Amino acid sequence: RKEVEQDPGPFNVPEGATVAFNCTYSNSASQSFFWYRQDCRKEPKLLMSVYSSGNEDGRFTAQLNRASQYISLLIRDSKLSDSATYLCVVNRGYQKVTFGIGTKLQVIP
Amino acid sequence: DGGITQSPKYLFRKEGQNVTLSCEQNLNHDAMYWYRQDPGQGLRLIYYSQIVNDFQKGDIAEGYSVSREKKESFPLTVTSAQKNPTAFYLCASSTGQGALGELFFGEGSRLTVL
């Protein structure tokens, strides 16, 4: 079983839609969690850190469920500019940073 | 502006040649990393360094070498022993206790072996 699992998609959604991605992780010792956004042929960039209490940044909401070992990302009112690959990242420190393969989102006009 | 600079952005290499990818950061981060990204796969760790003059192998270190002589610099050499070096290489740095903070990435170096 992979340490971090994501549905690679693609998720094709119309503009204005709400879309949710989940990511599961297998190691309960994982300590910090992030969502990164990666545009085609570019470097990943931090979208949000993820906390058990949940956190929101504009149209984006991230949530961590430690009991079930998954993290989620919700995007409301999707924009064309949201089209990208979203990487789930789980961190146990130094060499123990594991990236999911990413979920591709395509927002359609 | 603080950040991570990788060079070159694109590199072509003939089989049998060693190449060195540069990574410089002015974020004053202790930890630095090299990752490789292939299509359809997540980022895979090649090497990481917690402090100057110290570095550790990651999951796919074979055929690669690194040095960390200065805090700001963490160059990666792709040797001729690396069987399939064509990939997108990403350098990153992080801070925070135990390096549990976010990773900051350079723009990447795309290596193609001809």
mmCIF file of C-alpha atoms in Angstrom, chain B residues 2-109:
data_model
loop_
_atom_site.group_PDB
_atom_site.id
_atom_site.type_symbol
_atom_site.label_atom_id
_atom_site.label_comp_id
_atom_site.label_asym_id
_atom_site.label_seq_id
_atom_site.Cartn_x
_atom_site.Cartn_y
_atom_site.Cartn_z
ATOM 1 C CA GLY B 2 13.974 35.350 -0.910
ATOM 2 C CA GLY B 3 13.736 32.098 -2.736
ATOM 3 C CA ILE B 4 15.376 29.115 -4.344
ATOM 4 C CA THR B 5 17.183 29.369 -7.654
ATOM 5 C CA GLN B 6 17.847 26.334 -9.803
ATOM 6 C CA SER B 7 19.949 26.271 -12.920
ATOM 7 C CA PRO B 8 19.964 25.403 -15.690
ATOM 8 C CA LYS B 9 16.246 25.275 -16.409
ATOM 9 C CA TYR B 10 16.744 22.901 -19.350
ATOM 10 C CA LEU B 11 19.693 20.617 -19.925
ATOM 11 C CA PHE B 12 20.521 18.072 -22.582
ATOM 12 C CA ARG B 13 23.112 15.421 -21.966
ATOM 13 C CA LYS B 14 24.658 12.653 -23.970
ATOM 14 C CA GLU B 15 24.736 9.204 -22.468
ATOM 15 C CA GLY B 16 27.836 8.646 -20.367
ATOM 16 C CA GLN B 17 28.214 12.268 -19.303
ATOM 17 C CA ASN B 18 27.945 13.593 -15.762
ATOM 18 C CA VAL B 19 25.949 16.780 -15.251
ATOM 19 C CA THR B 20 25.605 19.042 -12.229
ATOM 20 C CA LEU B 21 22.399 20.876 -11.360
ATOM 21 C CA SER B 22 22.740 23.982 -9.243
ATOM 22 C CA CYS B 23 20.481 24.912 -6.316
ATOM 23 C CA GLU B 24 20.941 28.090 -4.276
ATOM 24 C CA GLN B 25 18.657 29.456 -1.551
ATOM 25 C CA ASN B 26 18.653 32.718 0.379
ATOM 26 C CA LEU B 27 15.889 31.748 2.786
ATOM 27 C CA ASN B 28 18.357 30.846 5.548
ATOM 28 C CA HIS B 29 16.861 27.352 5.703
ATOM 29 C CA ASP B 30 18.882 24.554 7.214
ATOM 30 C CA ALA B 31 17.248 21.666 5.388
ATOM 31 C CA MET B 32 17.525 21.189 1.632
ATOM 32 C CA TYR B 33 16.263 18.447 -0.636
ATOM 33 C CA TRP B 34 16.464 17.093 -4.164
ATOM 34 C CA TYR B 35 13.443 15.422 -5.699
ATOM 35 C CA ARG B 36 12.819 13.804 -9.029
ATOM 36 C CA GLN B 37 9.446 13.878 -10.768
ATOM 37 C CA ASP B 38 8.432 11.543 -13.571
ATOM 38 C CA PRO B 39 5.095 11.574 -15.413
ATOM 39 C CA GLY B 40 2.371 9.783 -13.459
ATOM 40 C CA GLN B 41 4.504 9.480 -10.341
ATOM 41 C CA GLY B 42 4.777 11.487 -7.161
ATOM 42 C CA LEU B 43 7.936 13.329 -6.259
ATOM 43 C CA ARG B 44 10.651 10.958 -5.138
ATOM 44 C CA LEU B 45 13.429 11.967 -2.760
ATOM 45 C CA ILE B 46 16.991 11.652 -4.065
ATOM 46 C CA TYR B 47 19.040 13.252 -1.277
ATOM 47 C CA TYR B 48 18.440 15.584 1.618
ATOM 48 C CA SER B 49 20.645 17.638 3.909
ATOM 49 C CA GLN B 50 19.781 18.796 7.405
ATOM 50 C CA ILE B 51 22.845 20.993 7.924
ATOM 51 C CA VAL B 52 26.070 22.035 6.246
ATOM 52 C CA ASN B 53 28.547 19.218 5.573
ATOM 53 C CA ASP B 54 25.894 16.574 6.176
ATOM 54 C CA PHE B 55 23.582 14.821 3.745
ATOM 55 C CA GLN B 56 21.610 11.602 3.586
ATOM 56 C CA LYS B 57 20.406 9.326 0.822
ATOM 57 C CA GLY B 58 16.769 9.370 -0.039
ATOM 58 C CA ASP B 59 14.714 6.674 -1.718
ATOM 59 C CA ILE B 60 16.415 6.786 -5.133
ATOM 60 C CA ALA B 61 20.006 7.958 -4.518
ATOM 61 C CA GLU B 62 21.740 5.480 -6.830
ATOM 62 C CA GLY B 63 23.519 7.253 -9.668
ATOM 63 C CA TYR B 64 23.403 10.665 -7.965
ATOM 64 C CA SER B 65 25.771 12.594 -5.704
ATOM 65 C CA VAL B 66 25.485 15.829 -3.734
ATOM 66 C CA SER B 67 27.548 18.167 -1.580
ATOM 67 C CA ARG B 68 26.631 20.730 1.069
ATOM 68 C CA GLU B 69 29.656 22.935 1.639
ATOM 69 C CA LYS B 70 27.616 26.063 2.227
ATOM 70 C CA LYS B 71 24.209 26.564 3.828
ATOM 71 C CA GLU B 72 22.950 28.297 0.706
ATOM 72 C CA SER B 73 24.030 25.717 -1.834
ATOM 73 C CA PHE B 74 23.114 22.079 -2.504
ATOM 74 C CA PRO B 75 24.239 20.984 -5.999
ATOM 75 C CA LEU B 76 23.191 17.630 -7.458
ATOM 76 C CA THR B 77 25.372 15.644 -9.850
ATOM 77 C CA VAL B 78 23.659 13.153 -12.114
ATOM 78 C CA THR B 79 26.320 10.600 -12.942
ATOM 79 C CA SER B 80 26.610 8.235 -15.868
ATOM 80 C CA ALA B 81 25.628 5.448 -13.462
ATOM 81 C CA GLN B 82 22.054 6.742 -13.342
ATOM 82 C CA LYS B 83 20.216 4.403 -15.699
ATOM 83 C CA ASN B 84 17.264 6.630 -16.580
ATOM 84 C CA PRO B 85 18.150 10.248 -15.827
ATOM 85 C CA THR B 86 15.633 12.001 -18.064
ATOM 86 C CA ALA B 87 13.284 13.702 -15.579
ATOM 87 C CA PHE B 88 12.209 16.944 -13.931
ATOM 88 C CA TYR B 89 14.471 17.701 -10.953
ATOM 89 C CA LEU B 90 13.238 19.854 -8.104
ATOM 90 C CA CYS B 91 15.278 21.379 -5.298
ATOM 91 C CA ALA B 92 13.518 22.400 -2.093
ATOM 92 C CA SER B 93 14.265 23.778 1.336
ATOM 93 C CA SER B 94 12.367 23.817 4.593
ATOM 94 C CA THR B 95 12.467 25.192 8.073
ATOM 95 C CA GLY B 96 10.720 24.491 11.304
ATOM 96 C CA GLN B 97 11.637 22.098 14.041
ATOM 97 C CA GLY B 98 12.429 18.713 12.606
ATOM 98 C CA ALA B 99 11.778 20.195 9.192
ATOM 99 C CA LEU B 100 8.048 19.664 9.617
ATOM 100 C CA GLY B 101 7.302 22.952 7.962
ATOM 101 C CA GLU B 102 6.342 23.493 4.380
ATOM 102 C CA LEU B 103 8.764 22.896 1.537
ATOM 103 C CA PHE B 104 9.723 25.751 -0.764
ATOM 104 C CA PHE B 105 10.651 24.704 -4.282
ATOM 105 C CA GLY B 106 12.858 26.090 -7.000
ATOM 106 C CA GLU B 107 11.518 26.289 -10.546
ATOM 107 C CA GLY B 108 13.064 22.966 -11.452
ATOM 108 C CA SER B 109 15.592 21.673 -13.953
#
